[in-house]
mmCIF file of C-alpha atoms in Angstrom:
data_model
loop_
_atom_site.group_PDB
_atom_site.id
_atom_site.type_symbol
_atom_site.label_atom_id
_atom_site.label_comp_id
_atom_site.label_asym_id
_atom_site.label_seq_id
_atom_site.Cartn_x
_atom_site.Cartn_y
_atom_site.Cartn_z
ATOM 1 C CA MET A 169 2.399 13.790 6.408
ATOM 2 C CA GLU A 170 -1.047 14.446 5.005
ATOM 3 C CA THR A 171 -2.760 12.600 2.205
ATOM 4 C CA ARG A 172 -6.043 13.543 0.630
ATOM 5 C CA MET A 173 -7.673 11.099 -1.713
ATOM 6 C CA SER A 174 -6.984 12.077 -5.318
ATOM 7 C CA THR A 175 -8.950 9.083 -6.555
ATOM 8 C CA ASN A 176 -12.578 8.197 -6.995
ATOM 9 C CA LEU A 177 -11.999 4.976 -5.076
ATOM 10 C CA SER A 178 -13.682 4.871 -1.675
ATOM 11 C CA PRO A 179 -11.475 4.336 1.385
ATOM 12 C CA PRO A 180 -12.075 1.048 3.215
ATOM 13 C CA ALA A 181 -14.905 0.894 5.739
ATOM 14 C CA THR A 182 -13.387 -2.238 7.310
ATOM 15 C CA VAL A 183 -10.054 -4.035 7.137
ATOM 16 C CA ALA A 184 -11.701 -6.705 4.998
ATOM 17 C CA ASP A 185 -12.622 -4.023 2.441
ATOM 18 C CA ILE A 186 -9.032 -2.974 1.725
ATOM 19 C CA ASP A 187 -8.544 -2.965 -2.023
ATOM 20 C CA ASP A 188 -5.090 -3.377 -3.584
ATOM 21 C CA THR A 189 -5.772 -0.616 -6.108
ATOM 22 C CA TRP A 190 -6.878 1.818 -3.403
ATOM 23 C CA LEU A 191 -3.885 0.920 -1.218
ATOM 24 C CA THR A 192 -1.451 1.404 -4.095
ATOM 25 C CA GLU A 193 -2.885 4.785 -5.104
ATOM 26 C CA ALA A 194 -2.975 6.004 -1.497
ATOM 27 C CA LEU A 195 0.646 4.995 -0.836
ATOM 28 C CA VAL A 196 1.811 6.591 -4.083
ATOM 29 C CA ALA A 197 -0.090 9.795 -3.243
ATOM 30 C CA ALA A 198 1.592 9.845 0.179
ATOM 31 C CA GLY A 199 5.025 9.451 -1.398
ATOM 32 C CA ALA A 200 5.545 6.172 0.459
ATOM 33 C CA LEU A 201 5.525 4.052 -2.708
ATOM 34 C CA PRO A 202 7.270 4.946 -5.988
ATOM 35 C CA GLN A 203 5.232 5.645 -9.099
ATOM 36 C CA ARG A 204 4.513 2.575 -11.238
ATOM 37 C CA SER A 205 4.966 0.249 -8.251
ATOM 38 C CA ARG A 206 2.044 -1.702 -6.877
ATOM 39 C CA ALA A 207 1.154 -2.980 -3.402
ATOM 40 C CA ARG A 208 -0.884 -6.068 -2.583
ATOM 41 C CA VAL A 209 -2.303 -7.256 0.737
ATOM 42 C CA ALA A 210 -1.005 -10.808 1.125
ATOM 43 C CA GLY A 211 -2.705 -11.346 4.479
ATOM 44 C CA SER A 212 -4.141 -9.635 7.551
ATOM 45 C CA THR A 213 -4.203 -10.495 11.253
ATOM 46 C CA GLU A 214 -6.320 -8.824 13.925
ATOM 47 C CA LEU A 215 -4.259 -7.257 16.707
ATOM 48 C CA GLY A 216 -5.115 -6.850 20.358
ATOM 49 C CA ASP A 217 -8.859 -7.115 20.718
ATOM 50 C CA GLY A 218 -9.218 -7.088 16.946
ATOM 51 C CA SER A 219 -12.463 -5.341 16.127
ATOM 52 C CA GLY A 220 -12.642 -3.174 19.217
ATOM 53 C CA TRP A 221 -15.532 -0.889 20.005
ATOM 54 C CA MET A 222 -13.786 2.200 18.607
ATOM 55 C CA CYS A 223 -11.344 0.940 15.976
ATOM 56 C CA GLU A 224 -10.275 -1.973 13.877
ATOM 57 C CA VAL A 225 -6.551 -2.654 14.207
ATOM 58 C CA ALA A 226 -4.791 -5.257 12.086
ATOM 59 C CA GLN A 227 -1.383 -6.275 10.827
ATOM 60 C CA LEU A 228 -1.169 -6.245 7.039
ATOM 61 C CA ASP A 229 1.396 -8.392 5.253
ATOM 62 C CA LEU A 230 2.286 -6.779 1.938
ATOM 63 C CA ASP A 231 3.733 -7.879 -1.381
ATOM 64 C CA PHE A 232 5.042 -5.473 -4.011
ATOM 65 C CA SER A 233 5.587 -5.468 -7.726
ATOM 66 C CA GLY A 234 8.249 -2.981 -8.699
ATOM 67 C CA ASP A 235 10.341 -0.933 -6.288
ATOM 68 C CA PRO A 236 8.789 -0.947 -2.773
ATOM 69 C CA GLY A 237 10.645 2.225 -1.852
ATOM 70 C CA SER A 238 10.648 2.716 1.916
ATOM 71 C CA MET A 239 7.656 0.455 2.516
ATOM 72 C CA PRO A 240 8.232 -2.574 4.769
ATOM 73 C CA ARG A 241 6.642 -5.970 4.220
ATOM 74 C CA SER A 242 4.456 -5.651 7.303
ATOM 75 C CA VAL A 243 2.470 -2.672 8.637
ATOM 76 C CA VAL A 244 -0.372 -1.939 11.060
ATOM 77 C CA ILE A 245 -3.619 -0.365 9.869
ATOM 78 C CA LYS A 246 -6.040 1.432 12.165
ATOM 79 C CA ILE A 247 -9.472 2.615 11.032
ATOM 80 C CA PRO A 248 -12.699 3.491 12.873
ATOM 81 C CA VAL A 249 -15.258 0.753 13.363
ATOM 82 C CA ASP A 250 -17.964 0.635 10.725
ATOM 83 C CA ASP A 251 -20.679 1.629 13.195
ATOM 84 C CA ALA A 252 -22.442 4.949 12.668
ATOM 85 C CA GLY A 253 -23.686 5.012 16.261
ATOM 86 C CA VAL A 254 -20.201 4.694 17.732
ATOM 87 C CA ARG A 255 -18.790 7.276 15.333
ATOM 88 C CA GLU A 256 -21.546 9.727 16.187
ATOM 89 C CA MET A 257 -21.041 9.209 19.923
ATOM 90 C CA LEU A 258 -17.307 9.930 19.605
ATOM 91 C CA ALA A 259 -17.570 12.773 17.096
ATOM 92 C CA SER A 260 -17.511 15.630 19.616
ATOM 93 C CA ALA A 261 -14.316 14.298 21.216
ATOM 94 C CA ARG A 262 -12.592 14.111 17.791
ATOM 95 C CA LEU A 263 -10.694 11.006 18.933
ATOM 96 C CA TYR A 264 -9.964 9.674 15.455
ATOM 97 C CA GLU A 265 -8.860 13.075 14.212
ATOM 98 C CA ARG A 266 -6.647 13.665 17.241
ATOM 99 C CA GLU A 267 -4.603 10.560 16.520
ATOM 100 C CA GLY A 268 -4.291 11.312 12.826
ATOM 101 C CA ARG A 269 -3.258 14.919 13.440
ATOM 102 C CA PHE A 270 -0.773 13.769 16.074
ATOM 103 C CA PHE A 271 0.986 11.637 13.471
ATOM 104 C CA GLN A 272 0.824 14.442 10.915
ATOM 105 C CA HIS A 273 2.095 17.270 13.112
ATOM 106 C CA ALA A 274 3.761 15.968 16.283
ATOM 107 C CA ALA A 275 5.036 12.395 16.019
ATOM 108 C CA HIS A 276 8.044 13.247 13.850
ATOM 109 C CA GLN A 277 9.373 15.430 16.686
ATOM 110 C CA LEU A 278 9.700 12.428 19.008
ATOM 111 C CA ASP A 279 12.300 10.448 17.058
ATOM 112 C CA ASP A 280 11.863 6.709 17.571
ATOM 113 C CA ARG A 281 9.616 6.873 20.648
ATOM 114 C CA VAL A 282 6.541 6.408 18.424
ATOM 115 C CA PRO A 283 5.920 4.149 15.412
ATOM 116 C CA ALA A 284 6.739 5.592 12.013
ATOM 117 C CA ALA A 285 3.709 6.613 9.939
ATOM 118 C CA HIS A 286 3.590 5.396 6.332
ATOM 119 C CA LEU A 287 0.159 6.780 5.486
ATOM 120 C CA VAL A 288 -2.174 9.200 7.271
ATOM 121 C CA ILE A 289 -5.483 10.168 5.703
ATOM 122 C CA GLU A 290 -7.547 12.676 7.670
ATOM 123 C CA GLU A 291 -10.760 13.967 6.135
ATOM 124 C CA PRO A 292 -12.928 14.581 9.224
ATOM 125 C CA ALA A 293 -15.760 16.241 7.316
ATOM 126 C CA GLU A 294 -16.165 13.046 5.297
ATOM 127 C CA GLY A 295 -15.566 10.777 8.287
ATOM 128 C CA VAL A 296 -12.400 9.351 6.743
ATOM 129 C CA HIS A 297 -9.572 8.401 9.104
ATOM 130 C CA VAL A 298 -6.889 5.930 8.004
ATOM 131 C CA LEU A 299 -3.572 5.201 9.709
ATOM 132 C CA LEU A 300 -0.909 2.918 8.273
ATOM 133 C CA ILE A 301 1.976 2.755 10.742
ATOM 134 C CA GLU A 302 5.072 0.776 11.586
ATOM 135 C CA ASN A 303 4.573 -2.754 12.866
ATOM 136 C CA LEU A 304 6.718 -2.831 16.007
ATOM 137 C CA GLU A 305 8.876 -5.945 16.161
ATOM 138 C CA GLY A 306 11.718 -7.381 18.216
ATOM 139 C CA GLY A 307 10.493 -6.185 21.610
ATOM 140 C CA ARG A 308 7.505 -6.687 23.894
ATOM 141 C CA PHE A 309 4.375 -4.841 24.858
ATOM 142 C CA GLY A 310 3.750 -4.112 28.505
ATOM 143 C CA ASP A 311 1.012 -5.902 30.423
ATOM 144 C CA GLN A 312 -1.088 -3.716 32.701
ATOM 145 C CA GLN A 313 -2.431 -6.655 34.652
ATOM 146 C CA ALA A 314 1.030 -8.101 35.329
ATOM 147 C CA GLY A 315 2.531 -4.712 36.143
ATOM 148 C CA CYS A 316 6.227 -4.049 35.702
ATOM 149 C CA ASN A 317 9.439 -3.813 37.686
ATOM 150 C CA ALA A 318 11.110 -0.573 38.705
ATOM 151 C CA ALA A 319 13.550 -0.665 35.778
ATOM 152 C CA ASP A 320 10.745 -0.848 33.217
ATOM 153 C CA ALA A 321 8.838 1.876 35.057
ATOM 154 C CA GLU A 322 11.929 4.085 34.959
ATOM 155 C CA ASN A 323 12.374 3.557 31.219
ATOM 156 C CA ALA A 324 8.691 4.282 30.646
ATOM 157 C CA LEU A 325 8.964 7.542 32.593
ATOM 158 C CA ARG A 326 11.972 8.563 30.511
ATOM 159 C CA THR A 327 9.787 8.278 27.425
ATOM 160 C CA MET A 328 6.964 10.155 29.152
ATOM 161 C CA ALA A 329 9.399 12.917 30.092
ATOM 162 C CA ALA A 330 10.720 13.077 26.517
ATOM 163 C CA LEU A 331 7.165 13.553 25.230
ATOM 164 C CA HIS A 332 6.366 16.222 27.814
ATOM 165 C CA ALA A 333 9.678 18.064 27.483
ATOM 166 C CA ARG A 334 9.376 18.293 23.701
ATOM 167 C CA PHE A 335 6.112 20.245 23.907
ATOM 168 C CA TRP A 336 6.577 21.932 27.304
ATOM 169 C CA GLU A 337 4.901 25.353 27.147
ATOM 170 C CA SER A 338 5.470 25.232 23.394
ATOM 171 C CA PRO A 339 3.774 27.715 21.036
ATOM 172 C CA GLN A 340 2.771 24.638 19.057
ATOM 173 C CA LEU A 341 0.179 23.861 21.716
ATOM 174 C CA VAL A 342 -1.789 26.870 20.479
ATOM 175 C CA ASP A 343 -1.195 26.022 16.829
ATOM 176 C CA PHE A 344 -2.468 22.474 17.342
ATOM 177 C CA ASP A 345 -6.162 23.341 17.041
ATOM 178 C CA TRP A 346 -6.954 19.611 17.119
ATOM 179 C CA LEU A 347 -5.456 19.258 20.626
ATOM 180 C CA PRO A 348 -8.052 20.042 23.324
ATOM 181 C CA ALA A 349 -7.302 21.212 26.836
ATOM 182 C CA ILE A 350 -7.871 18.470 29.388
ATOM 183 C CA ASN A 351 -10.771 20.462 30.857
ATOM 184 C CA PHE A 352 -12.586 20.980 27.549
ATOM 185 C CA GLU A 353 -16.328 20.461 27.623
ATOM 186 C CA GLY A 354 -16.170 16.936 26.222
ATOM 187 C CA ASN A 355 -14.140 15.733 29.201
ATOM 188 C CA SER A 356 -16.625 17.117 31.704
ATOM 189 C CA MET A 357 -18.790 14.116 30.898
ATOM 190 C CA GLY A 358 -16.392 12.035 33.013
ATOM 191 C CA SER A 359 -18.189 13.087 36.181
ATOM 192 C CA ASP A 360 -21.570 12.301 34.630
ATOM 193 C CA LEU A 361 -20.367 8.869 33.538
ATOM 194 C CA TYR A 362 -19.111 8.200 37.065
ATOM 195 C CA ARG A 363 -22.487 9.124 38.553
ATOM 196 C CA MET A 364 -24.195 6.820 36.072
ATOM 197 C CA SER A 365 -21.776 3.970 36.842
ATOM 198 C CA ILE A 366 -21.043 3.975 40.562
ATOM 199 C CA ASP A 367 -24.204 2.159 41.715
ATOM 200 C CA THR A 368 -23.681 -0.625 39.185
ATOM 201 C CA PHE A 369 -20.024 -0.792 40.172
ATOM 202 C CA ARG A 370 -20.953 -1.129 43.852
ATOM 203 C CA ASN A 371 -23.454 -3.877 43.115
ATOM 204 C CA LYS A 372 -20.845 -5.895 41.248
ATOM 205 C CA PHE A 373 -17.599 -5.059 43.042
ATOM 206 C CA GLU A 374 -18.386 -3.740 46.526
ATOM 207 C CA ASP A 375 -15.725 -6.071 47.958
ATOM 208 C CA LEU A 376 -13.007 -4.161 46.084
ATOM 209 C CA LEU A 377 -13.797 -0.846 47.793
ATOM 210 C CA ASP A 378 -11.919 0.142 50.948
ATOM 211 C CA PRO A 379 -14.208 1.929 53.449
ATOM 212 C CA ALA A 380 -11.326 4.300 54.173
ATOM 213 C CA ASN A 381 -11.870 5.750 50.689
ATOM 214 C CA ALA A 382 -15.599 6.377 51.118
ATOM 215 C CA LEU A 383 -15.274 10.152 50.692
ATOM 216 C CA ILE A 384 -13.644 9.701 47.292
ATOM 217 C CA THR A 385 -16.016 6.944 46.209
ATOM 218 C CA ASP A 386 -19.079 8.956 47.198
ATOM 219 C CA THR A 387 -18.146 12.469 46.079
ATOM 220 C CA ILE A 388 -15.432 12.492 43.407
ATOM 221 C CA ALA A 389 -17.984 13.260 40.688
ATOM 222 C CA ASP A 390 -18.802 16.507 42.498
ATOM 223 C CA HIS A 391 -15.156 17.542 42.205
ATOM 224 C CA GLY A 392 -14.418 16.341 38.674
ATOM 225 C CA ARG A 393 -14.532 19.784 37.059
ATOM 226 C CA ARG A 394 -12.232 21.313 39.692
ATOM 227 C CA LEU A 395 -9.753 18.453 39.312
ATOM 228 C CA LEU A 396 -9.708 18.917 35.542
ATOM 229 C CA ASP A 397 -9.113 22.631 36.048
ATOM 230 C CA LEU A 398 -6.169 21.829 38.337
ATOM 231 C CA LEU A 399 -4.756 19.478 35.702
ATOM 232 C CA ALA A 400 -5.191 22.204 33.070
ATOM 233 C CA GLU A 401 -3.172 24.748 35.045
ATOM 234 C CA PRO A 402 0.289 25.664 33.707
ATOM 235 C CA PRO A 403 2.801 24.452 32.870
ATOM 236 C CA ASN A 404 1.112 22.792 29.911
ATOM 237 C CA THR A 405 2.415 20.229 27.477
ATOM 238 C CA LEU A 406 1.086 17.533 25.180
ATOM 239 C CA ILE A 407 0.038 14.577 27.323
ATOM 240 C CA HIS A 408 -0.760 11.074 26.143
ATOM 241 C CA PHE A 409 -3.818 10.642 28.431
ATOM 242 C CA ASP A 410 -3.724 6.837 28.108
ATOM 243 C CA PHE A 411 -0.139 6.218 29.219
ATOM 244 C CA ARG A 412 -0.352 2.659 30.552
ATOM 245 C CA LEU A 413 1.610 -0.536 30.097
ATOM 246 C CA ASP A 414 -0.605 -1.989 27.370
ATOM 247 C CA ASN A 415 0.229 1.074 25.241
ATOM 248 C CA LEU A 416 3.999 0.850 25.785
ATOM 249 C CA TYR A 417 6.500 -1.195 23.770
ATOM 250 C CA PHE A 418 9.705 -2.193 25.540
ATOM 251 C CA PRO A 419 13.058 -3.300 24.110
ATOM 252 C CA ALA A 420 13.551 -7.062 24.203
ATOM 253 C CA ALA A 421 15.049 -8.166 27.513
ATOM 254 C CA VAL A 422 17.550 -10.382 25.681
ATOM 255 C CA ASP A 423 19.001 -7.398 23.826
ATOM 256 C CA PRO A 424 22.331 -6.465 25.493
ATOM 257 C CA ASP A 425 21.735 -2.860 24.444
ATOM 258 C CA ALA A 426 18.137 -2.825 25.702
ATOM 259 C CA ALA A 427 18.818 -0.190 28.348
ATOM 260 C CA ALA A 428 19.914 2.229 25.629
ATOM 261 C CA LEU A 429 16.771 1.751 23.531
ATOM 262 C CA PRO A 430 13.690 3.856 24.267
ATOM 263 C CA VAL A 431 10.280 2.659 25.311
ATOM 264 C CA ARG A 432 7.849 3.443 22.499
ATOM 265 C CA MET A 433 4.246 4.646 22.761
ATOM 266 C CA ILE A 434 1.151 3.727 20.771
ATOM 267 C CA ASP A 435 -2.517 4.802 20.734
ATOM 268 C CA PHE A 436 -2.806 8.595 20.591
ATOM 269 C CA GLN A 437 -6.558 9.086 20.291
ATOM 270 C CA THR A 438 -6.829 10.932 23.595
ATOM 271 C CA VAL A 439 -3.789 13.232 23.448
ATOM 272 C CA SER A 440 -4.580 16.470 25.266
ATOM 273 C CA ARG A 441 -3.089 19.736 26.511
ATOM 274 C CA ALA A 442 -2.422 19.735 30.264
ATOM 275 C CA ASN A 443 0.234 19.680 32.944
ATOM 276 C CA PRO A 444 1.919 16.282 33.524
ATOM 277 C CA GLY A 445 -0.307 15.209 36.422
ATOM 278 C CA TYR A 446 -2.721 12.903 34.655
ATOM 279 C CA ASP A 447 -0.065 10.911 32.789
ATOM 280 C CA LEU A 448 1.959 10.535 35.999
ATOM 281 C CA GLY A 449 -0.976 9.590 38.215
ATOM 282 C CA TYR A 450 -2.616 7.254 35.730
ATOM 283 C CA PHE A 451 0.592 5.358 34.986
ATOM 284 C CA LEU A 452 2.115 5.038 38.446
ATOM 285 C CA THR A 453 -1.075 4.141 40.323
ATOM 286 C CA GLN A 454 -2.772 1.938 37.721
ATOM 287 C CA SER A 455 0.089 0.166 35.909
ATOM 288 C CA LEU A 456 2.468 -0.557 38.804
ATOM 289 C CA ASP A 457 1.762 -3.124 41.495
ATOM 290 C CA THR A 458 1.238 -1.432 44.829
ATOM 291 C CA GLU A 459 4.466 -2.665 46.426
ATOM 292 C CA VAL A 460 6.548 -1.567 43.432
ATOM 293 C CA ARG A 461 4.937 1.871 43.541
ATOM 294 C CA ARG A 462 5.421 2.211 47.292
ATOM 295 C CA ASP A 463 9.070 1.161 47.146
ATOM 296 C CA HIS A 464 10.070 3.296 44.155
ATOM 297 C CA GLU A 465 7.515 6.097 43.789
ATOM 298 C CA GLU A 466 9.725 8.926 45.076
ATOM 299 C CA ASP A 467 12.734 7.813 43.041
ATOM 300 C CA LEU A 468 10.608 7.474 39.904
ATOM 301 C CA LEU A 469 9.166 10.964 40.291
ATOM 302 C CA GLY A 470 12.698 12.261 40.788
ATOM 303 C CA ILE A 471 13.891 10.549 37.615
ATOM 304 C CA TYR A 472 10.971 12.056 35.708
ATOM 305 C CA VAL A 473 11.841 15.580 36.899
ATOM 306 C CA GLU A 474 15.527 15.028 36.072
ATOM 307 C CA GLU A 475 14.621 13.853 32.573
ATOM 308 C CA LEU A 476 12.486 16.951 32.047
ATOM 309 C CA ALA A 477 15.470 19.100 32.995
ATOM 310 C CA ALA A 478 17.694 17.133 30.615
ATOM 311 C CA GLY A 479 15.134 17.896 27.909
ATOM 312 C CA GLY A 480 15.404 21.636 28.528
ATOM 313 C CA VAL A 481 12.589 22.207 31.037
ATOM 314 C CA ARG A 482 13.420 24.738 33.749
ATOM 315 C CA GLY A 483 11.705 25.555 37.024
ATOM 316 C CA TYR A 484 9.610 22.402 37.437
ATOM 317 C CA THR A 485 10.336 20.945 40.854
ATOM 318 C CA LEU A 486 9.817 17.600 42.528
ATOM 319 C CA GLU A 487 7.228 19.285 44.738
ATOM 320 C CA ASP A 488 5.339 20.415 41.619
ATOM 321 C CA ALA A 489 5.436 16.871 40.268
ATOM 322 C CA ARG A 490 4.149 15.393 43.538
ATOM 323 C CA PHE A 491 1.133 17.723 43.611
ATOM 324 C CA HIS A 492 0.228 17.219 39.962
ATOM 325 C CA TYR A 493 0.747 13.467 40.373
ATOM 326 C CA ARG A 494 -1.745 13.331 43.242
ATOM 327 C CA CYS A 495 -4.335 15.332 41.272
ATOM 328 C CA GLY A 496 -3.941 13.016 38.293
ATOM 329 C CA ALA A 497 -4.127 9.878 40.418
ATOM 330 C CA LEU A 498 -7.367 11.069 41.990
ATOM 331 C CA TYR A 499 -9.118 12.007 38.743
ATOM 332 C CA ALA A 500 -7.954 8.769 37.098
ATOM 333 C CA TRP A 501 -10.179 6.821 39.528
ATOM 334 C CA ILE A 502 -13.151 7.709 37.317
ATOM 335 C CA THR A 503 -11.873 5.460 34.518
ATOM 336 C CA PRO A 504 -11.931 2.014 36.192
ATOM 337 C CA VAL A 505 -15.326 2.669 37.780
ATOM 338 C CA PHE A 506 -16.902 3.520 34.428
ATOM 339 C CA VAL A 507 -15.136 0.696 32.581
ATOM 340 C CA MET A 508 -15.979 -1.994 35.132
ATOM 341 C CA ALA A 509 -19.613 -0.955 35.449
ATOM 342 C CA ASN A 510 -19.966 -1.518 31.704
ATOM 343 C CA LEU A 511 -17.503 -4.394 31.286
ATOM 344 C CA ASP A 512 -18.229 -7.492 29.239
ATOM 345 C CA MET A 513 -18.076 -10.003 32.078
ATOM 346 C CA SER A 514 -17.371 -12.815 29.615
ATOM 347 C CA ASN A 515 -13.857 -11.436 29.016
ATOM 348 C CA PRO A 516 -11.831 -12.935 31.895
ATOM 349 C CA ARG A 517 -8.576 -11.192 31.031
ATOM 350 C CA ALA A 518 -10.217 -7.762 31.043
ATOM 351 C CA LEU A 519 -12.115 -8.522 34.256
ATOM 352 C CA ASP A 520 -8.984 -9.665 36.088
ATOM 353 C CA MET A 521 -6.993 -6.696 34.817
ATOM 354 C CA TRP A 522 -9.518 -4.100 35.932
ATOM 355 C CA LYS A 523 -9.937 -5.744 39.333
ATOM 356 C CA THR A 524 -6.176 -5.449 39.742
ATOM 357 C CA VAL A 525 -6.319 -1.796 38.689
ATOM 358 C CA VAL A 526 -9.045 -1.052 41.244
ATOM 359 C CA ARG A 527 -7.024 -2.626 44.060
ATOM 360 C CA ARG A 528 -4.011 -0.530 43.069
ATOM 361 C CA CYS A 529 -6.135 2.624 42.985
ATOM 362 C CA GLN A 530 -7.661 1.925 46.383
ATOM 363 C CA ALA A 531 -4.230 1.483 47.945
ATOM 364 C CA ALA A 532 -2.890 4.630 46.279
ATOM 365 C CA GLN A 533 -5.825 6.715 47.493
ATOM 366 C CA ILE A 534 -4.869 5.867 51.067
ATOM 367 C CA ASP A 535 -1.091 6.033 50.619
ATOM 368 C CA LEU A 536 -1.218 9.438 48.912
ATOM 369 C CA ASP A 537 -4.002 10.847 51.114
ATOM 370 C CA LEU A 538 -5.964 11.757 48.007
ATOM 371 C CA ALA A 539 -9.104 12.493 50.010
ATOM 372 C CA GLU A 540 -7.289 15.576 51.304
ATOM 373 C CA LEU A 541 -7.594 17.079 47.825
ATOM 374 C CA ILE A 542 -11.401 17.130 48.023
ATOM 375 C CA SER A 543 -12.064 17.393 51.760
#
């Protein structure tokens, strides 16, 4: 789905700026709303953190005059924040464009494991990025701070495997010129951000660091490029790159058919081309409580490999998955250090969550002997 504006009306800069006339014309142009029908925003509600630092995300309640066609009464809109400085900082990474292009060119190949897109407007040269997607209802989002049980982790990995299997060594990876390799130049800044953050992190959270992980804490930035190169080695697929519980939507536990329903993914701004290691390492070591990971890690990796095979992947072994998993888990340590060094300390939920993530990472670094990868 691709919609270019065939109107002189300006797209909204903020959720509050959404105009009923613009919305109607955009939906008609996208084929989501029949001609001569009209849409009206009856109300809007901020979702998640509301006006986050990268995007505004809100639920829109809609009314219609005339035939609404396939449009539901409630949708989610996602647009960049109205901050030129933030947009300029993120421009080289093409985060907004990546998510829009994902919905235009890849999402429809994943059945119901992603929200349906009602409207996608991508005009990068003009800085226009608008997503109008399905409002997920009837289930529950994961909670990274709370973690999850082994059954939820298994279902999440089945969805991860479905994503990876669909694009495994696919020619589409070359055709997707909006999909960067995990080791593209923009990602190399991860090591620089770690170097800039580690002293502040130590000053604030020294008590969270295990001395047994000193080699990783002190030198991982020196190995960031090599780790990215390892994660870029074949076999390649389309990875989510932010596969964590807060970005996963689970079937309602009260649903007797819940086991048969897939876990669904949201937030595709960082999709990349890589082997599976980062998604595996990031999810298993940062979203699962340590005891759950320790008790079920091997079984979960085995289920992931089996699901890949069921999706048509051949020749990828459990040993391959273990190695890639360890590489991904090690590189993923950069994220909590950078985030916590720059965290708004007035947000208690975020602070508690990231402290929990750090403790999980520290335990995983010892359990998986991740220092061996850089020693």
